[in-house]
PDB file of C-alpha atoms in Angstrom:
ATOM      1  CA  MET A  91       0.000   0.000   0.000  1.00  0.00           C
ATOM      2  CA  TYR A  92       2.867   2.401   0.763  1.00  0.00           C
ATOM      3  CA  ALA A  93       5.070   1.228  -2.131  1.00  0.00           C
ATOM      4  CA  VAL A  94       7.969   0.495   0.215  1.00  0.00           C
ATOM      5  CA  LYS A  95       8.294  -3.238  -0.395  1.00  0.00           C
ATOM      6  CA  PRO A  96      11.940  -4.214   0.276  1.00  0.00           C
ATOM      7  CA  ASP A  97      14.052  -6.306  -2.059  1.00  0.00           C
ATOM      8  CA  HIS A  98      14.944  -8.735   0.735  1.00  0.00           C
ATOM      9  CA  TRP A  99      12.901 -10.946   3.047  1.00  0.00           C
ATOM     10  CA  VAL A 100      11.833  -9.869   6.519  1.00  0.00           C
ATOM     11  CA  PHE A 101      14.734 -11.190   8.645  1.00  0.00           C
ATOM     12  CA  GLN A 102      17.616 -10.130   6.374  1.00  0.00           C
ATOM     13  CA  LYS A 103      17.808  -6.561   7.693  1.00  0.00           C
ATOM     14  CA  ASP A 104      17.434  -4.807  11.016  1.00  0.00           C
ATOM     15  CA  PRO A 105      13.763  -3.983  11.636  1.00  0.00           C
ATOM     16  CA  VAL A 106      12.877  -0.297  11.883  1.00  0.00           C
ATOM     17  CA  LEU A 107       9.538   0.790  13.335  1.00  0.00           C
ATOM     18  CA  ASN A 108       8.225   4.332  12.888  1.00  0.00           C
ATOM     19  CA  ASP A 109       4.687   5.472  13.658  1.00  0.00           C
ATOM     20  CA  HIS A 110       5.006   8.584  11.472  1.00  0.00           C
ATOM     21  CA  PHE A 111       6.469   7.142   8.296  1.00  0.00           C
ATOM     22  CA  GLY A 112       3.219   5.816   6.814  1.00  0.00           C
ATOM     23  CA  SER A 113       1.256   9.014   7.398  1.00  0.00           C
ATOM     24  CA  LYS A 114       4.085  11.135   5.972  1.00  0.00           C
ATOM     25  CA  LEU A 115       4.070   9.036   2.794  1.00  0.00           C
ATOM     26  CA  LEU A 116       0.288   9.257   2.454  1.00  0.00           C
ATOM     27  CA  SER A 117       0.241  13.027   2.989  1.00  0.00           C
ATOM     28  CA  GLY A 118       3.113  13.639   0.579  1.00  0.00           C
ATOM     29  CA  ALA A 119       5.369  15.134   3.228  1.00  0.00           C
ATOM     30  CA  ILE A 120       7.884  12.410   2.294  1.00  0.00           C
ATOM     31  CA  VAL A 121       8.405  11.616  -1.389  1.00  0.00           C
ATOM     32  CA  GLN A 122      10.380   8.531  -2.358  1.00  0.00           C
ATOM     33  CA  LYS A 123      12.915   8.870  -5.134  1.00  0.00           C
ATOM     34  CA  PRO A 124      15.338   6.467  -6.862  1.00  0.00           C
ATOM     35  CA  LYS A 125      19.114   6.672  -6.427  1.00  0.00           C
ATOM     36  CA  ILE A 126      20.974   9.925  -7.113  1.00  0.00           C
ATOM     37  CA  GLN A 127      22.573   9.991 -10.552  1.00  0.00           C
ATOM     38  CA  CYS A 128      24.613  13.154 -10.004  1.00  0.00           C
ATOM     39  CA  PHE A 129      24.778  16.429  -8.128  1.00  0.00           C
ATOM     40  CA  THR A 130      24.341  19.847  -9.731  1.00  0.00           C
ATOM     41  CA  GLU A 131      25.052  23.363  -8.528  1.00  0.00           C
ATOM     42  CA  ASN A 132      21.689  23.753  -6.799  1.00  0.00           C
ATOM     43  CA  GLY A 133      20.270  20.240  -6.555  1.00  0.00           C
ATOM     44  CA  VAL A 134      20.425  16.634  -7.722  1.00  0.00           C
ATOM     45  CA  ILE A 135      19.380  14.558 -10.719  1.00  0.00           C
ATOM     46  CA  PHE A 136      17.834  11.208  -9.847  1.00  0.00           C
ATOM     47  CA  GLU A 137      18.143   8.067 -11.948  1.00  0.00           C
ATOM     48  CA  ASP A 138      15.748   7.915 -14.910  1.00  0.00           C
ATOM     49  CA  ASP A 139      15.154  11.649 -14.518  1.00  0.00           C
ATOM     50  CA  GLU A 140      16.442  14.521 -16.673  1.00  0.00           C
ATOM     51  CA  GLU A 141      15.259  17.473 -14.595  1.00  0.00           C
ATOM     52  CA  VAL A 142      17.156  18.898 -11.643  1.00  0.00           C
ATOM     53  CA  THR A 143      15.434  18.530  -8.274  1.00  0.00           C
ATOM     54  CA  GLU A 144      16.433  21.634  -6.322  1.00  0.00           C
ATOM     55  CA  CYS A 145      17.337  21.093  -2.675  1.00  0.00           C
ATOM     56  CA  ASP A 146      18.812  23.020   0.222  1.00  0.00           C
ATOM     57  CA  VAL A 147      20.427  20.181   2.160  1.00  0.00           C
ATOM     58  CA  VAL A 148      21.626  16.670   1.337  1.00  0.00           C
ATOM     59  CA  ILE A 149      21.945  14.305   4.310  1.00  0.00           C
ATOM     60  CA  MET A 150      24.247  11.371   3.530  1.00  0.00           C
ATOM     61  CA  ALA A 151      22.620   8.699   5.729  1.00  0.00           C
ATOM     62  CA  THR A 152      24.640   5.823   4.328  1.00  0.00           C
ATOM     63  CA  GLY A 153      25.641   4.041   7.546  1.00  0.00           C
ATOM     64  CA  TYR A 154      29.200   3.407   8.659  1.00  0.00           C
ATOM     65  CA  THR A 155      32.065   0.949   8.318  1.00  0.00           C
ATOM     66  CA  TRP A 156      33.568  -0.927  11.249  1.00  0.00           C
ATOM     67  CA  LYS A 157      37.340  -0.555  11.342  1.00  0.00           C
ATOM     68  CA  PHE A 158      40.008  -0.906  14.025  1.00  0.00           C
ATOM     69  CA  PRO A 159      42.885   1.346  12.940  1.00  0.00           C
ATOM     70  CA  PHE A 160      44.363   1.287  16.456  1.00  0.00           C
ATOM     71  CA  LEU A 161      45.059  -2.468  16.237  1.00  0.00           C
ATOM     72  CA  GLU A 162      48.107  -3.921  14.551  1.00  0.00           C
ATOM     73  CA  GLU A 163      47.539  -5.705  11.266  1.00  0.00           C
ATOM     74  CA  GLY A 164      46.578  -9.328  11.783  1.00  0.00           C
ATOM     75  CA  ILE A 165      45.023  -8.878  15.230  1.00  0.00           C
ATOM     76  CA  LEU A 166      41.495  -8.991  13.836  1.00  0.00           C
ATOM     77  CA  GLU A 167      41.301 -11.638  11.125  1.00  0.00           C
ATOM     78  CA  THR A 168      38.717 -11.866   8.381  1.00  0.00           C
ATOM     79  CA  GLU A 169      38.343 -14.934   6.201  1.00  0.00           C
ATOM     80  CA  LYS A 170      35.931 -15.552   3.319  1.00  0.00           C
ATOM     81  CA  GLY A 171      33.703 -12.683   4.432  1.00  0.00           C
ATOM     82  CA  ARG A 172      33.766 -13.959   8.020  1.00  0.00           C
ATOM     83  CA  ILE A 173      34.994 -11.945  11.006  1.00  0.00           C
ATOM     84  CA  ASN A 174      36.881 -14.336  13.258  1.00  0.00           C
ATOM     85  CA  LEU A 175      35.679 -13.452  16.753  1.00  0.00           C
ATOM     86  CA  TYR A 176      34.641 -16.110  19.267  1.00  0.00           C
ATOM     87  CA  LYS A 177      31.175 -15.224  20.574  1.00  0.00           C
ATOM     88  CA  CYS A 178      31.631 -11.959  18.620  1.00  0.00           C
ATOM     89  CA  MET A 179      34.319 -10.954  21.118  1.00  0.00           C
ATOM     90  CA  PHE A 180      37.622 -12.844  21.224  1.00  0.00           C
ATOM     91  CA  PRO A 181      40.161 -13.268  18.364  1.00  0.00           C
ATOM     92  CA  PRO A 182      40.787 -17.028  18.514  1.00  0.00           C
ATOM     93  CA  HIS A 183      44.357 -16.975  17.175  1.00  0.00           C
ATOM     94  CA  LEU A 184      45.833 -14.920  20.029  1.00  0.00           C
ATOM     95  CA  PRO A 185      47.818 -16.998  22.555  1.00  0.00           C
ATOM     96  CA  HIS A 186      46.069 -15.394  25.542  1.00  0.00           C
ATOM     97  CA  GLY A 187      42.531 -14.107  26.085  1.00  0.00           C
ATOM     98  CA  THR A 188      43.660 -10.580  26.940  1.00  0.00           C
ATOM     99  CA  LEU A 189      41.807  -8.766  24.138  1.00  0.00           C
ATOM    100  CA  ALA A 190      38.019  -8.601  23.896  1.00  0.00           C
ATOM    101  CA  ILE A 191      36.077  -6.501  21.399  1.00  0.00           C
ATOM    102  CA  MET A 192      32.823  -5.619  23.141  1.00  0.00           C
ATOM    103  CA  GLY A 193      29.596  -4.258  21.692  1.00  0.00           C
ATOM    104  CA  PHE A 194      30.602  -5.448  18.199  1.00  0.00           C
ATOM    105  CA  LEU A 195      27.122  -6.839  17.497  1.00  0.00           C
ATOM    106  CA  LEU A 196      24.101  -6.542  15.250  1.00  0.00           C
ATOM    107  CA  PRO A 197      21.456  -7.898  17.624  1.00  0.00           C
ATOM    108  CA  TYR A 198      17.777  -8.569  17.141  1.00  0.00           C
ATOM    109  CA  GLY A 199      16.822  -6.968  20.428  1.00  0.00           C
ATOM    110  CA  PRO A 200      18.487  -4.553  22.880  1.00  0.00           C
ATOM    111  CA  ILE A 201      22.278  -4.550  22.961  1.00  0.00           C
ATOM    112  CA  PHE A 202      22.703  -3.438  26.589  1.00  0.00           C
ATOM    113  CA  PRO A 203      21.874  -6.797  28.287  1.00  0.00           C
ATOM    114  CA  ALA A 204      24.439  -8.467  26.045  1.00  0.00           C
ATOM    115  CA  GLY A 205      26.976  -5.723  26.764  1.00  0.00           C
ATOM    116  CA  GLU A 206      26.616  -6.276  30.501  1.00  0.00           C
ATOM    117  CA  LEU A 207      27.117 -10.028  30.145  1.00  0.00           C
ATOM    118  CA  GLN A 208      30.128  -9.457  27.904  1.00  0.00           C
ATOM    119  CA  ALA A 209      31.688  -7.251  30.582  1.00  0.00           C
ATOM    120  CA  ARG A 210      30.976  -9.835  33.306  1.00  0.00           C
ATOM    121  CA  TRP A 211      32.485 -12.643  31.233  1.00  0.00           C
ATOM    122  CA  VAL A 212      35.609 -10.670  30.344  1.00  0.00           C
ATOM    123  CA  THR A 213      36.088  -9.781  34.006  1.00  0.00           C
ATOM    124  CA  GLN A 214      35.957 -13.439  34.996  1.00  0.00           C
ATOM    125  CA  ILE A 215      38.515 -14.359  32.315  1.00  0.00           C
ATOM    126  CA  LEU A 216      40.918 -11.555  33.270  1.00  0.00           C
ATOM    127  CA  ALA A 217      40.579 -12.590  36.921  1.00  0.00           C
ATOM    128  CA  GLY A 218      41.560 -16.141  35.977  1.00  0.00           C
ATOM    129  CA  LYS A 219      38.251 -17.622  37.157  1.00  0.00           C
ATOM    130  CA  CYS A 220      37.313 -19.088  33.777  1.00  0.00           C
ATOM    131  CA  LYS A 221      39.150 -19.815  30.533  1.00  0.00           C
ATOM    132  CA  LEU A 222      38.521 -19.681  26.818  1.00  0.00           C
ATOM    133  CA  PRO A 223      38.407 -22.970  24.895  1.00  0.00           C
ATOM    134  CA  CYS A 224      41.168 -23.957  22.486  1.00  0.00           C
ATOM    135  CA  LYS A 225      41.578 -22.270  19.107  1.00  0.00           C
ATOM    136  CA  GLU A 226      39.983 -25.157  17.187  1.00  0.00           C
ATOM    137  CA  VAL A 227      36.819 -25.082  19.296  1.00  0.00           C
ATOM    138  CA  MET A 228      36.516 -21.308  18.948  1.00  0.00           C
ATOM    139  CA  LEU A 229      36.965 -21.411  15.158  1.00  0.00           C
ATOM    140  CA  LYS A 230      34.367 -24.157  14.864  1.00  0.00           C
ATOM    141  CA  ASP A 231      31.877 -22.033  16.854  1.00  0.00           C
ATOM    142  CA  ILE A 232      32.630 -18.983  14.643  1.00  0.00           C
ATOM    143  CA  GLU A 233      32.123 -20.988  11.447  1.00  0.00           C
ATOM    144  CA  LYS A 234      28.865 -22.473  12.734  1.00  0.00           C
ATOM    145  CA  ARG A 235      27.417 -19.045  13.612  1.00  0.00           C
ATOM    146  CA  HIS A 236      28.518 -17.562  10.301  1.00  0.00           C
ATOM    147  CA  GLU A 237      27.090 -20.407   8.197  1.00  0.00           C
ATOM    148  CA  SER A 238      23.817 -20.297  10.106  1.00  0.00           C
ATOM    149  CA  ASN A 239      23.531 -16.538   9.593  1.00  0.00           C
ATOM    150  CA  VAL A 240      24.344 -16.779   5.881  1.00  0.00           C
ATOM    151  CA  LEU A 241      21.557 -19.332   5.453  1.00  0.00           C
ATOM    152  CA  ARG A 242      19.162 -17.087   7.364  1.00  0.00           C
ATOM    153  CA  TYR A 243      20.094 -13.616   6.104  1.00  0.00           C
ATOM    154  CA  GLY A 244      21.936 -14.357   2.888  1.00  0.00           C
ATOM    155  CA  PRO A 245      25.615 -13.510   2.222  1.00  0.00           C
ATOM    156  CA  VAL A 246      25.298 -10.020   3.690  1.00  0.00           C
ATOM    157  CA  GLU A 247      28.028  -7.892   5.226  1.00  0.00           C
ATOM    158  CA  LYS A 248      28.760  -8.544   8.912  1.00  0.00           C
ATOM    159  CA  ALA A 249      26.695 -11.767   8.928  1.00  0.00           C
ATOM    160  CA  THR A 250      29.157 -13.129  11.494  1.00  0.00           C
ATOM    161  CA  VAL A 251      28.114 -10.691  14.224  1.00  0.00           C
ATOM    162  CA  ARG A 252      24.324 -10.911  13.844  1.00  0.00           C
ATOM    163  CA  VAL A 253      22.736 -12.480  16.939  1.00  0.00           C
ATOM    164  CA  ASP A 254      19.338 -13.206  18.448  1.00  0.00           C
ATOM    165  CA  ILE A 255      19.663 -11.412  21.737  1.00  0.00           C
ATOM    166  CA  ILE A 256      18.038 -13.918  24.129  1.00  0.00           C
ATOM    167  CA  GLN A 257      19.913 -16.893  22.700  1.00  0.00           C
ATOM    168  CA  TYR A 258      23.161 -14.920  22.668  1.00  0.00           C
ATOM    169  CA  CYS A 259      22.739 -13.783  26.280  1.00  0.00           C
ATOM    170  CA  ASP A 260      22.165 -17.405  27.309  1.00  0.00           C
ATOM    171  CA  GLU A 261      25.365 -18.375  25.485  1.00  0.00           C
ATOM    172  CA  LEU A 262      27.394 -15.727  27.302  1.00  0.00           C
ATOM    173  CA  ALA A 263      25.886 -16.427  30.712  1.00  0.00           C
ATOM    174  CA  SER A 264      26.600 -20.146  30.391  1.00  0.00           C
ATOM    175  CA  GLN A 265      30.301 -19.350  29.927  1.00  0.00           C
ATOM    176  CA  PHE A 266      30.713 -18.200  33.533  1.00  0.00           C
ATOM    177  CA  GLY A 267      27.852 -19.931  35.370  1.00  0.00           C
ATOM    178  CA  ALA A 268      25.251 -17.131  35.317  1.00  0.00           C
ATOM    179  CA  LYS A 269      22.668 -18.866  33.131  1.00  0.00           C
ATOM    180  CA  PRO A 270      19.743 -19.889  35.384  1.00  0.00           C
ATOM    181  CA  ASN A 271      19.285 -23.610  35.991  1.00  0.00           C
ATOM    182  CA  LEU A 272      15.696 -23.992  34.785  1.00  0.00           C
ATOM    183  CA  PHE A 273      15.380 -27.611  35.932  1.00  0.00           C
ATOM    184  CA  LYS A 274      16.389 -26.669  39.465  1.00  0.00           C
ATOM    185  CA  ILE A 275      14.006 -23.705  39.421  1.00  0.00           C
ATOM    186  CA  LEU A 276      11.204 -26.011  38.221  1.00  0.00           C
ATOM    187  CA  VAL A 277      11.651 -28.116  41.344  1.00  0.00           C
ATOM    188  CA  THR A 278      12.291 -25.329  43.850  1.00  0.00           C
ATOM    189  CA  ASP A 279      10.324 -22.342  42.520  1.00  0.00           C
ATOM    190  CA  PRO A 280       7.824 -23.140  39.705  1.00  0.00           C
ATOM    191  CA  LYS A 281       6.245 -19.650  39.871  1.00  0.00           C
ATOM    192  CA  LEU A 282       9.605 -18.111  39.058  1.00  0.00           C
ATOM    193  CA  LEU A 283      10.063 -20.557  36.182  1.00  0.00           C
ATOM    194  CA  VAL A 284       6.740 -19.468  34.666  1.00  0.00           C
ATOM    195  CA  LYS A 285       7.840 -15.835  34.839  1.00  0.00           C
ATOM    196  CA  ILE A 286      11.209 -16.575  33.229  1.00  0.00           C
ATOM    197  CA  ILE A 287       9.720 -18.600  30.358  1.00  0.00           C
ATOM    198  CA  PHE A 288       6.466 -16.749  29.680  1.00  0.00           C
ATOM    199  CA  GLY A 289       7.196 -13.293  31.049  1.00  0.00           C
ATOM    200  CA  PRO A 290       9.378 -10.580  29.524  1.00  0.00           C
ATOM    201  CA  SER A 291      13.040 -11.479  29.159  1.00  0.00           C
ATOM    202  CA  VAL A 292      14.834  -9.342  31.727  1.00  0.00           C
ATOM    203  CA  SER A 293      18.490  -9.291  32.718  1.00  0.00           C
ATOM    204  CA  TYR A 294      17.677 -10.009  36.356  1.00  0.00           C
ATOM    205  CA  GLN A 295      17.536 -13.734  35.485  1.00  0.00           C
ATOM    206  CA  TYR A 296      21.310 -13.684  34.981  1.00  0.00           C
ATOM    207  CA  ARG A 297      21.747 -12.519  38.585  1.00  0.00           C
ATOM    208  CA  LEU A 298      19.949 -15.504  40.125  1.00  0.00           C
ATOM    209  CA  GLN A 299      23.162 -17.543  40.290  1.00  0.00           C
ATOM    210  CA  GLY A 300      26.819 -17.385  39.412  1.00  0.00           C
ATOM    211  CA  PRO A 301      29.381 -14.704  40.254  1.00  0.00           C
ATOM    212  CA  HIS A 302      27.980 -11.463  41.638  1.00  0.00           C
ATOM    213  CA  SER A 303      24.479 -12.898  42.045  1.00  0.00           C
ATOM    214  CA  TRP A 304      21.859 -10.647  43.627  1.00  0.00           C
ATOM    215  CA  GLU A 305      19.415 -11.511  46.395  1.00  0.00           C
ATOM    216  CA  GLY A 306      16.784  -9.199  44.921  1.00  0.00           C
ATOM    217  CA  ALA A 307      16.854 -10.797  41.461  1.00  0.00           C
ATOM    218  CA  ARG A 308      13.824 -13.046  42.040  1.00  0.00           C
ATOM    219  CA  GLU A 309      11.662 -10.201  43.327  1.00  0.00           C
ATOM    220  CA  ALA A 310      12.756  -7.986  40.437  1.00  0.00           C
ATOM    221  CA  ILE A 311      11.696 -10.673  37.940  1.00  0.00           C
ATOM    222  CA  MET A 312       8.349 -11.295  39.630  1.00  0.00           C
ATOM    223  CA  THR A 313       7.501  -7.578  39.697  1.00  0.00           C
ATOM    224  CA  SER A 314       8.944  -6.513  36.337  1.00  0.00           C
ATOM    225  CA  MET A 315       5.507  -5.956  34.776  1.00  0.00           C
ATOM    226  CA  ASP A 316       4.496  -3.750  37.725  1.00  0.00           C
ATOM    227  CA  ARG A 317       7.165  -1.266  36.674  1.00  0.00           C
ATOM    228  CA  VAL A 318       5.998  -1.412  33.049  1.00  0.00           C
ATOM    229  CA  VAL A 319       2.331  -0.819  33.856  1.00  0.00           C
ATOM    230  CA  TRP A 320       2.666   1.738  36.661  1.00  0.00           C
ATOM    231  CA  PRO A 321       3.822   4.826  34.666  1.00  0.00           C
ATOM    232  CA  MET A 322       0.854   4.472  32.293  1.00  0.00           C
ATOM    233  CA  THR A 323      -1.948   3.273  34.575  1.00  0.00           C
ATOM    234  CA  LYS A 324      -0.787   3.895  38.157  1.00  0.00           C
ATOM    235  CA  GLY A 325      -2.149   0.428  38.850  1.00  0.00           C
ATOM    236  CA  LYS A 326      -1.009  -3.175  39.170  1.00  0.00           C
ATOM    237  CA  PRO A 327      -0.988  -5.580  36.218  1.00  0.00           C
ATOM    238  CA  GLU A 328      -3.710  -7.674  37.853  1.00  0.00           C
ATOM    239  CA  GLU A 329      -5.978  -4.641  38.119  1.00  0.00           C
ATOM    240  CA  VAL A 330      -5.340  -3.710  34.487  1.00  0.00           C
ATOM    241  CA  ARG A 331      -6.027  -7.277  33.349  1.00  0.00           C
ATOM    242  CA  ASP A 332      -9.217  -7.553  35.418  1.00  0.00           C
ATOM    243  CA  SER A 333     -10.417  -4.211  34.107  1.00  0.00           C
ATOM    244  CA  PHE A 334      -9.756  -5.312  30.510  1.00  0.00           C
ATOM    245  CA  PHE A 335     -11.729  -8.543  30.892  1.00  0.00           C
ATOM    246  CA  LYS A 336     -14.540  -6.690  32.642  1.00  0.00           C
ATOM    247  CA  ARG A 337     -14.842  -4.250  29.738  1.00  0.00           C
ATOM    248  CA  LEU A 338     -14.627  -7.115  27.249  1.00  0.00           C
ATOM    249  CA  ILE A 339     -17.475  -9.001  28.923  1.00  0.00           C
ATOM    250  CA  GLN A 340     -19.588  -5.838  29.079  1.00  0.00           C
ATOM    251  CA  SER A 341     -18.996  -5.220  25.368  1.00  0.00           C
ATOM    252  CA  LEU A 342     -19.972  -8.787  24.487  1.00  0.00           C
ATOM    253  CA  LEU A 343     -23.145  -8.566  26.564  1.00  0.00           C
ATOM    254  CA  LEU A 344     -24.134  -5.304  24.878  1.00  0.00           C
ATOM    255  CA  LEU A 345     -23.429  -6.852  21.489  1.00  0.00           C
ATOM    256  CA  PHE A 346     -25.402 -10.083  21.876  1.00  0.00           C
ATOM    257  CA  LEU A 347     -28.169  -9.247  24.366  1.00  0.00           C
ATOM    258  CA  PRO A 348     -31.308  -7.464  23.076  1.00  0.00           C
TER     259      PRO A 348
END
């Protein structure tokens, strides 16, 4: 309807949501044009167009390139379009795990929970409390992630560092013992298990166990929706849910009863 159909399938690019974009297209405030053929003194000429489109400002929103000019050549290896970083962090060919590249991700989801877990894992390695696997194991993990991403997204740039955020956070947390033991929680605290599996994914779950665990993690998980609902309704989730069902029943009765 908006003539913005992409030339790739839905999971090949980062999703962008904008409430205003559709209305701006419909009202004509935004006009889509093809690629720029050339610039002129006071405007641009688009492809398949002979007339100059006058403009005051051109914003070059073309993205950016990841480079590490401060590292010596050979520190960060690339091979066959693949960036060799174990768990998107550690160069596997270095003799010691003393260099970690953090935040070098294209996640489906928020990057900050992953960034926190990366920092916690690196701290444990530098403190000598956990170790990286051998080079062969790390390269095998890198190749597996890259091949899986190529199958999913196509041979796109930076396919190696694309991650699903919940799965990736679980991977990182399992490296230093912070991933919650769901079987143990099933036996000892089934209500908490229901919240972890069916509730919103919150970083508190990675503070239930492992280094630097937090006594308030369980309560924070159980009450996470309270903090989401309160700013908008000043009420508890149960009250909002009950009110919704009450209104739904009233609407159905008005609809079907004479």
